[in-house]
Amino acid sequence: MAPSKKKHANNKACVIPGGFTVLSLQFSASSAAQHKLYVKEHKVRAEKSSHRPLDRTLFVLNVPPYCAEHVVKRLFSQFGDVQSVELRDHPGSSKHLGPKLSRFFRPADKQGFKVGYIVFESPSSIAAAKSHPLSEPLVVSTEEHPVTTGVQKWIQQYTDSFVQPDHLQKIVDTFMEVHDKRKEEEAERQKREAELQQEDEEGWVKVTRGNKGTKARPHSEAANQKTLQKELRKKKRKELMNFYTWQHRNTQKEHIAELRKKFEEDKQRIALLRAQRKFRPY
Amino acid sequence: KSMDFSHEKEADKEYEAPIKAKRSKPEDAGGDELVYHPVKLSRSDLYRPPTAEELNQLKEAESLFHCSLLKMQMEELLKEVVLSERRKGQIDLFIHTVTKLLQTFSNSQEVEISDLSWLSGAVQVPFIMVPKTTKGKFHMAPPASVDLIGSYPLGTCTKPHVMVDLAVTIPADILHPKDALNQRYARKRALYLAGLAEHLISSSDIGTMHYSCLHGNRLRPVLLLRPPGKESSNFTVRVHACPPPGFFKPSRFHPQRNNIRTEWYTGLQTSQSESTEPPTPHYNSSILGDLLPRAHLQFLSAVSSQCPAFTDGVALLKVWLRQRELDQGTGCFNGFLASMLMAYLLTTHRISNTMTAYQLLRNSLNFLASTDLTVNGISLSKDSDSTPSLSEFHSAFQVVFVDPSGHLNMCADMTACTYKQLQHEASVSMQFWDNPTVDGFHSLLMTPKTMIRTSDHVFQLCELVKLQSSCKKLNLLSELMDYSGNYVHTALPYILSLLQQGLGQRIHLLTHSLPPDPEWSVESEAPKYKDQPPLSFGLLLRPELAVSVLERGPSADSPKAAEFRQLWGSRSELRRFQDGAITEAVLWDGEKICQKRLVPRQIITHLLLLHADIPESCVRYVGAIVPSTGEEEGLLVVQSFDDLSRKLWKLEGLPLSITSVQGAHPALRYTQVFPPLPLKLDYSFFDRDKISRSLMPKEGKPCPAYITPITVICHMEGSGKWPHDPLAIRHIRAAFHISLGELLISVINMHADPDGLLFRIQVAYHREPQVLRESVSLGGLQVVRDNEEAQALEMATIHKPLLTSTLHGIQQQHTCFGAVCRLAKRWLGAQLFSSDITEDTADLLVASLFLQPAPFTPPGSPQVGFLRFLHLLSSFDWRNSPLIVNLNNQLSVADYTEIKNDFMASRESLPVMFIATPKDKKISVWTKRAPSVQMLQRVVMVAAESLKVLEHQLMDSSQIQDVRVVFRPPLDVYDVLIHLNHKQVPLLNQAVDPPAVTFSRGILTDKSGASSGGALPVVDYNPVSLYLTELREAFGDLALFFCDPYGGTVITVLWKPKAFTPMPFKASARSVEVTGEVVNTLPNVEAILEDFKIIGNGLVKSVEVRSERWSI
């Protein structure tokens, strides 16, 4: 435990260099040890996301694994109404790529220490949070709101892991419907673009800047490689190998050089083994 | 640069190849941390015009050896074993002193042999005087001459145990020509040695003095002298006493002559004349052996001077013999025989004088492998008229190799079994020598083959005194006389042939330990025969026949039936077989496979008791160290799976058809440590979920019994209908799971397997990993990039099923493969290495023992397999070589070279434990994540220690056999121990020392109870593993967590050393320390320890903090 913290153990907020305020957190009222949360207003130059409004978002470090989003929400409600809580493994911009997935298809959450972005309803809550004294710890599990961990939680997890087939089927069906629709649209678009590249009645082709659309040549890395190799092989076939005397002499020279190299490599390997005493038979 | 150059020059002199190389690092830099760096020769070096000499050198290396590496390795080995000049100087000096001392003593009074009063009592006579009466006179006199004999003057003396033989000639006036009779010469010789010892004991030039006897022959005691002080362990001088050359007529010692009279030996009056006395060939040869050493030395020197590589060749052969424990003890194939064998091959022109040491060794082994000296003996003698014929030798001895004089059989003491073992070793060596995929040098000369690690089963005869009664029972009086009362050696050949007969087809080979030469101080009496260490016997089993419980004999009326009955005694009974034949037969006990494995033990104890009067209590059988169970259960799982896969194949109505059904679980390759058992459930123990019709664990009750889901991968046929988007594929797969489930329920009305086993079927699409790898770059170019998700999927759906079916194949070939894997994995689990060496890795390691057993043969019992597994772990050079597991024999020689070269080229970036298989030559998928360097080091260390403890325990008859010793991990290295609540550890009964359990886990024990089927039991619910996962996710960057997955009740925690160095404040912090403006973070240990309890609430009993390493 860092001793320097003790100095701040009065009713004042503890602020450390870097602009973070230290909050203490304990699991239950009877816990002996405390975790430290580090909070700071969320300040990122390139934040465009509307999910984290700059003036109302609190950035929290070191959220223990047993604090789920709803728990964090409850803990921070004492500083003002919380609009949303986002817990992440690492700090970074929020991303919402791809369609929203049902829980069966989302990758499993890591249960480690997290960072959180707490969006309050009003900007004043941030100041309240930042001036919260270190000596008054936040309590995770209270009698009114118990947080389950350990065996209790695992039994719950096990119970929740059962999937109703028809429910799942419904999710799959809706997803596939959307997927198919998108597919169709895409096909449609490509077809349209292809049409654009066709000659019209007078023999004109309209050249556009946009997506290239379908192309005659296979357009992938593997295909590129293949063609390149084909060219090389062709070139090699045409080359004469043992035609001139110097060529012949060269191959012989290469052979000896090869042997020498091998010899030298072996010698070094031996020296290495000898150094490791690998030749003591007993 | 110049220093580097001079260093090079030195090395070059040895190889006479004038090439200079630039090395990236000087050789002698840093002890163990030497790293191989590929050599880079400069252009001018590589393309210099070659000299003729250099060309020859390169050519020879290329054609004679697989590569120049082997040649150099042999040269290096020879450098290690031959004596250094310094050592030789020490020896010469000491010999000089000893010789001088020996010349300086005075004559003593002539007395009767039995009168020992002339000895001062400071030394004892190294001889057991039985019977006591002896005629003849004896007195001491200075030796007629003192000469060096044996390997030292010949130059074939090798390290370790440098033995210099010194022959002291007893003056002729002490001996009498008739002394060859009735041990008189042998006694005089012993007295003479005692006299020498008494004379030398006062000298300060001599360190310690011991008696020993030559190759365990008590008729030939020797005096061992060691130099004083520091050099005492460097070498030993062995003083032999010899008669003057030609003192006795060699023809007296014809193998069919008698030189010990029964009357004298038994002390009873007999009416036997000399012609009817039984021959005493062994007694004769021991006296002959004293007569001839100088002649032998002359002969060998002559041969050696003809062939320049002779000494090196013999040295290599001696190393080979020593690694196989064949070079020491009674009836060994010692260095002298090795020299003689090579001399034989040279004089008969089977090898030429110009050959290299490598070729000499190879030809000698080839000769040994192809020649059976137990039937076709060989002789070095030129004239065959005046000497005994080979057939006469054969009738007296088991193995025949006659010396140049033609009178002495040099292999007189060797048993046929020892020679067979030698032959077996030679032929095994020849088999792998030519195999370029095997590291020939290492297997041939560097790997020790101890009996416990070579033989499938080992047993020991403990109380050797019991062999005395065996001699009586076997009626071996005249043989006992021939061996001068050495009942161990007398009975041994008969016991061996008895066992060989009884075990018959069940074994490939029966070997026995060679009784070591006893060594005792000159002040004490010669040890009794019964004080010898126990005799060990090794069996190399034929796995398919060894476990058969039936010994079918000849039909009742055949003449051989009597013989059969005689052999088996009361165990033999008449039986009628299904084919209608009525024959003699013996039926051994054994229902389960692990019991059947011990049928050889039943045979051995039965035969020894019946024929040799050796009670079962004297036989210490080391065959099955673990009462392995569960092999039948494993079989059941596989059968059940086959049944399921048939049903899956037959399914109709799926949108796409099933292309393959593959198991991906260790239980389906027989390597699951504890195969899943069918269980009957007590429904009242659980909560029930009505909708999914499944059982749920109940809070407040002990954790229900763990039910393993057996993973089955079901590949669906490829089709254009599969989407080309990873997410869509996953959704489609989910839909397949649903319809497969519905079909299974409706069509075959199956919820759980009828056998009570639980399978988990997973649908896979073979192109999915590929789709995951593909992505479209910004320019619209389709690129293929490997990623973790694709690898994980490929591992689960492609690699694992493939490995499972391949290893299943190995089990079909080698019946104990599964058992070895299970034992190995149990050990890894118990020693808390399960998360570092995964199940698949362990299975692969064990598979390599079966696929590339050189220099051994594939393990034939779980015990030997396990020992070799430990040896592989601890001795393999993980740093510098890849372990290549040639599954299905798919790798060619070129592949091996390619794998090795790739490995060397990018060693640093590859996993520390690199295992290559035919499908995975470059990446080592199984060991990519684990183990880390530190963990591998620890595994190696613990494996070496376990191996040492286990082998010692198995071979030391005074210890109780309890293998669990190596299954109890040392806990003192860990920082924190988390003790678990026994009730919440579902696999508690699998623990190494399972505690008594008084509570129920929801299992009905009585088999009859009808299970009211239908509901899905609690599957794959293990709080311990859930807890471990959470701990690792939360604190994986600070600490390592270990637990025995098989019923471990403690989780050990090791703080990572790096975790406690103060880190600059970053986003992932634990607690903060502020010093001025610098903010550092340290782990908040108190809170973390509390978190251990919080996260594992209900499971954790207590958290024990054992070290204060974090208090900085």
Short mmCIF file of C-alpha atoms in Angstrom, two decimals, chain A residues 1-5 16-18 20 27 30-36 38 59 61-62 64-66 91 99 101-102 104-107 109-113 115 149-155 157-159 162-165 168-169 171-172 175-176 179 182-183 219-222 224 253-254 256-282, chain B residues 12 15 17 19 21 27 34 36-37 39 41 45-50 54-55 58 62 68-69 72-73 76-77 79-81 159-160 319 322-323 441 445-446 691-692 694-699 723 725 727-728 730-732 734 738 779-785 877 880 984 1016-1019 1021 1023 1026-1027 1030 1033-1035 1065 1067 1069-1072 1074 1079 1084 1086-1087 1090-1091 1094-1095 1097-1099:
data_model
loop_
_atom_site.label_atom_id
_atom_site.label_comp_id
_atom_site.label_asym_id
_atom_site.label_seq_id
_atom_site.Cartn_x
_atom_site.Cartn_y
_atom_site.Cartn_z
CA MET A 1 0.00 0.00 0.00
CA ALA A 2 1.34 3.34 -0.94
CA PRO A 3 2.12 5.31 2.16
CA SER A 4 1.78 8.69 0.53
CA LYS A 5 -1.95 8.17 0.42
CA ILE A 16 -2.73 13.00 -7.97
CA PRO A 17 -0.56 14.44 -10.73
CA GLY A 18 -2.16 13.76 -14.08
CA PHE A 20 -6.95 12.05 -11.57
CA PHE A 27 -16.81 -4.70 -1.86
CA SER A 30 -17.16 -5.30 6.19
CA SER A 31 -14.31 -5.44 3.70
CA ALA A 32 -10.88 -4.69 5.06
CA ALA A 33 -9.06 -3.69 1.92
CA GLN A 34 -10.00 -1.07 -0.60
CA HIS A 35 -9.50 -0.66 -4.29
CA LYS A 36 -8.72 2.71 -5.73
CA TYR A 38 -9.11 6.97 -10.59
CA PHE A 59 -13.52 8.60 -17.18
CA LEU A 61 -9.88 3.67 -14.21
CA ASN A 62 -9.50 0.40 -12.36
CA PRO A 64 -12.96 -4.27 -10.45
CA PRO A 65 -14.42 -7.27 -12.29
CA TYR A 66 -17.41 -7.68 -9.99
CA PRO A 91 -9.57 3.04 -23.05
CA PRO A 99 -25.16 -4.89 -36.83
CA LEU A 101 -25.84 -8.77 -32.20
CA SER A 102 -27.90 -10.82 -29.84
CA PHE A 104 -25.51 -15.52 -28.24
CA PHE A 105 -23.29 -14.14 -30.92
CA ARG A 106 -21.40 -11.47 -29.05
CA PRO A 107 -17.90 -12.41 -28.02
CA ASP A 109 -16.81 -10.37 -22.01
CA LYS A 110 -13.43 -10.46 -20.31
CA GLN A 111 -13.81 -10.37 -16.58
CA GLY A 112 -10.84 -8.23 -15.73
CA PHE A 113 -10.30 -4.76 -14.41
CA VAL A 115 -12.11 1.36 -17.59
CA THR A 149 -20.06 -13.48 -6.84
CA GLY A 150 -18.53 -16.92 -6.67
CA VAL A 151 -20.64 -20.03 -6.59
CA GLN A 152 -23.91 -18.13 -6.53
CA LYS A 153 -22.94 -16.24 -9.64
CA TRP A 154 -21.73 -19.34 -11.47
CA ILE A 155 -24.96 -21.17 -10.80
CA GLN A 157 -24.51 -18.20 -15.23
CA TYR A 158 -25.14 -21.87 -15.77
CA THR A 159 -28.88 -21.36 -15.56
CA PHE A 162 -29.62 -22.43 -21.66
CA VAL A 163 -30.99 -21.29 -24.95
CA GLN A 164 -34.54 -21.71 -26.13
CA PRO A 165 -34.28 -23.13 -29.63
CA LEU A 168 -32.60 -18.54 -31.10
CA GLN A 169 -34.21 -19.55 -34.36
CA ILE A 171 -32.89 -14.30 -33.91
CA VAL A 172 -31.17 -16.21 -36.67
CA PHE A 175 -30.48 -11.64 -38.84
CA MET A 176 -30.46 -13.62 -42.03
CA HIS A 179 -28.29 -10.05 -44.24
CA ARG A 182 -28.21 -6.28 -47.75
CA LYS A 183 -26.75 -8.89 -50.03
CA HIS A 219 -8.85 -8.98 -57.83
CA SER A 220 -7.22 -10.53 -54.79
CA GLU A 221 -3.77 -10.81 -53.31
CA ALA A 222 -3.52 -14.52 -53.88
CA ASN A 224 -1.84 -11.41 -57.96
CA LYS A 253 31.82 -23.37 -57.62
CA GLU A 254 28.41 -23.07 -56.06
CA ILE A 256 31.79 -26.39 -53.27
CA ALA A 257 30.66 -23.22 -51.62
CA GLU A 258 27.58 -25.06 -50.45
CA LEU A 259 29.64 -27.87 -48.96
CA ARG A 260 31.93 -25.42 -47.28
CA LYS A 261 29.05 -23.58 -45.82
CA LYS A 262 27.55 -26.75 -44.46
CA PHE A 263 30.88 -27.79 -43.02
CA GLU A 264 31.28 -24.46 -41.35
CA GLU A 265 27.76 -24.59 -39.96
CA ASP A 266 28.32 -28.05 -38.56
CA LYS A 267 31.57 -26.93 -37.03
CA GLN A 268 29.85 -24.14 -35.28
CA ARG A 269 27.07 -26.34 -34.06
CA ILE A 270 29.67 -28.66 -32.60
CA ALA A 271 31.47 -25.83 -30.91
CA LEU A 272 28.20 -24.78 -29.40
CA LEU A 273 27.43 -28.27 -28.16
CA ARG A 274 30.93 -28.64 -26.82
CA ALA A 275 30.52 -25.45 -24.91
CA GLN A 276 27.36 -26.88 -23.39
CA ARG A 277 29.22 -30.05 -22.47
CA LYS A 278 26.99 -32.11 -24.68
CA PHE A 279 29.65 -34.71 -25.39
CA ARG A 280 30.01 -36.12 -21.94
CA PRO A 281 28.48 -39.51 -22.50
CA TYR A 282 27.88 -40.06 -18.82
CA ASP B 12 41.21 -25.21 -37.80
CA TYR B 15 39.97 -30.23 -38.80
CA ALA B 17 40.53 -27.28 -43.17
CA ILE B 19 38.76 -21.95 -43.76
CA ALA B 21 34.98 -17.86 -40.62
CA GLU B 27 32.70 -19.10 -28.50
CA LEU B 34 25.36 -19.67 -26.00
CA TYR B 36 23.38 -20.59 -32.34
CA HIS B 37 23.89 -17.96 -34.97
CA VAL B 39 27.36 -18.60 -39.99
CA LEU B 41 31.04 -16.76 -44.71
CA ASP B 45 35.93 -17.46 -48.36
CA LEU B 46 33.18 -19.34 -50.06
CA TYR B 47 34.50 -19.06 -53.57
CA ARG B 48 38.21 -19.51 -52.98
CA PRO B 49 39.73 -22.16 -55.24
CA PRO B 50 39.70 -25.38 -53.21
CA GLU B 54 40.06 -29.83 -48.62
CA LEU B 55 38.06 -31.42 -51.40
CA LEU B 58 34.53 -32.49 -47.65
CA GLU B 62 29.64 -36.22 -47.14
CA SER B 68 30.07 -33.83 -41.43
CA LEU B 69 28.23 -33.30 -38.18
CA MET B 72 32.75 -34.25 -35.75
CA GLN B 73 30.45 -35.42 -32.99
CA GLU B 76 34.37 -34.70 -29.86
CA LEU B 77 33.09 -37.68 -27.94
CA LYS B 79 38.12 -36.34 -26.87
CA GLU B 80 35.87 -36.57 -23.87
CA VAL B 81 36.57 -40.20 -23.06
CA LYS B 159 37.04 -42.41 -18.76
CA PRO B 160 35.19 -42.65 -16.40
CA VAL B 319 31.05 -46.15 -24.68
CA ARG B 322 28.61 -48.70 -21.10
CA GLN B 323 25.47 -46.81 -22.06
CA PHE B 441 24.88 -40.13 -32.60
CA LEU B 445 26.37 -43.19 -27.82
CA MET B 446 24.86 -40.54 -25.62
CA ILE B 691 -38.64 -25.22 -20.09
CA SER B 692 -35.31 -26.67 -21.16
CA SER B 694 -32.60 -29.77 -17.57
CA LEU B 695 -31.19 -29.97 -14.10
CA MET B 696 -29.56 -27.05 -12.37
CA PRO B 697 -27.08 -27.02 -9.52
CA LYS B 698 -28.70 -25.97 -6.26
CA GLU B 699 -27.32 -23.27 -4.08
CA PRO B 723 -22.91 -17.14 -46.96
CA ASP B 725 -19.63 -13.41 -44.26
CA LEU B 727 -21.19 -13.43 -38.90
CA ALA B 728 -23.74 -14.89 -41.25
CA ARG B 730 -22.13 -18.27 -37.44
CA HIS B 731 -25.85 -17.64 -37.56
CA ILE B 732 -26.34 -20.36 -40.09
CA ALA B 734 -26.59 -21.88 -35.01
CA ILE B 738 -31.16 -26.24 -33.79
CA GLY B 779 -8.03 -0.35 -52.39
CA GLY B 780 -10.60 -3.06 -52.91
CA LEU B 781 -7.88 -5.71 -52.92
CA GLN B 782 -8.82 -8.93 -51.27
CA VAL B 783 -6.08 -9.91 -48.80
CA VAL B 784 -5.59 -12.95 -46.61
CA ARG B 785 -4.33 -12.19 -43.14
CA ASP B 877 17.44 -30.02 -25.83
CA ASN B 880 18.42 -26.04 -29.86
CA GLN B 984 -17.37 -27.23 -4.25
CA LEU B 1016 -30.37 -33.08 -19.08
CA PRO B 1017 -27.93 -33.41 -16.20
CA VAL B 1018 -25.67 -30.60 -15.06
CA VAL B 1019 -22.98 -30.58 -17.70
CA TYR B 1021 -20.14 -27.13 -14.50
CA PRO B 1023 -16.62 -23.95 -10.16
CA LEU B 1026 -14.66 -21.02 -13.68
CA TYR B 1027 -12.84 -19.45 -10.76
CA GLU B 1030 -11.87 -15.31 -13.70
CA GLU B 1033 -8.60 -12.67 -16.60
CA ALA B 1034 -8.52 -10.24 -13.70
CA PHE B 1035 -4.97 -10.71 -12.45
CA PHE B 1065 1.09 5.54 -14.22
CA ALA B 1067 -4.52 3.52 -17.64
CA ALA B 1069 -3.42 0.72 -12.69
CA ARG B 1070 -3.86 -0.83 -9.33
CA SER B 1071 -2.65 1.64 -6.73
CA VAL B 1072 -0.60 4.75 -6.95
CA VAL B 1074 3.33 9.66 -5.68
CA VAL B 1079 3.47 8.91 -10.39
CA ASN B 1084 -2.64 -3.16 -4.46
CA GLU B 1086 -4.28 -6.28 0.07
CA ALA B 1087 -7.21 -5.51 -2.15
CA GLU B 1090 -9.47 -9.76 -0.76
CA ASP B 1091 -10.63 -10.01 -4.35
CA ILE B 1094 -14.75 -12.15 -3.20
CA ILE B 1095 -14.50 -13.62 -6.68
CA ASN B 1097 -17.16 -16.57 -2.73
CA GLY B 1098 -18.42 -19.94 -1.55
CA LEU B 1099 -15.57 -21.84 -3.16
#
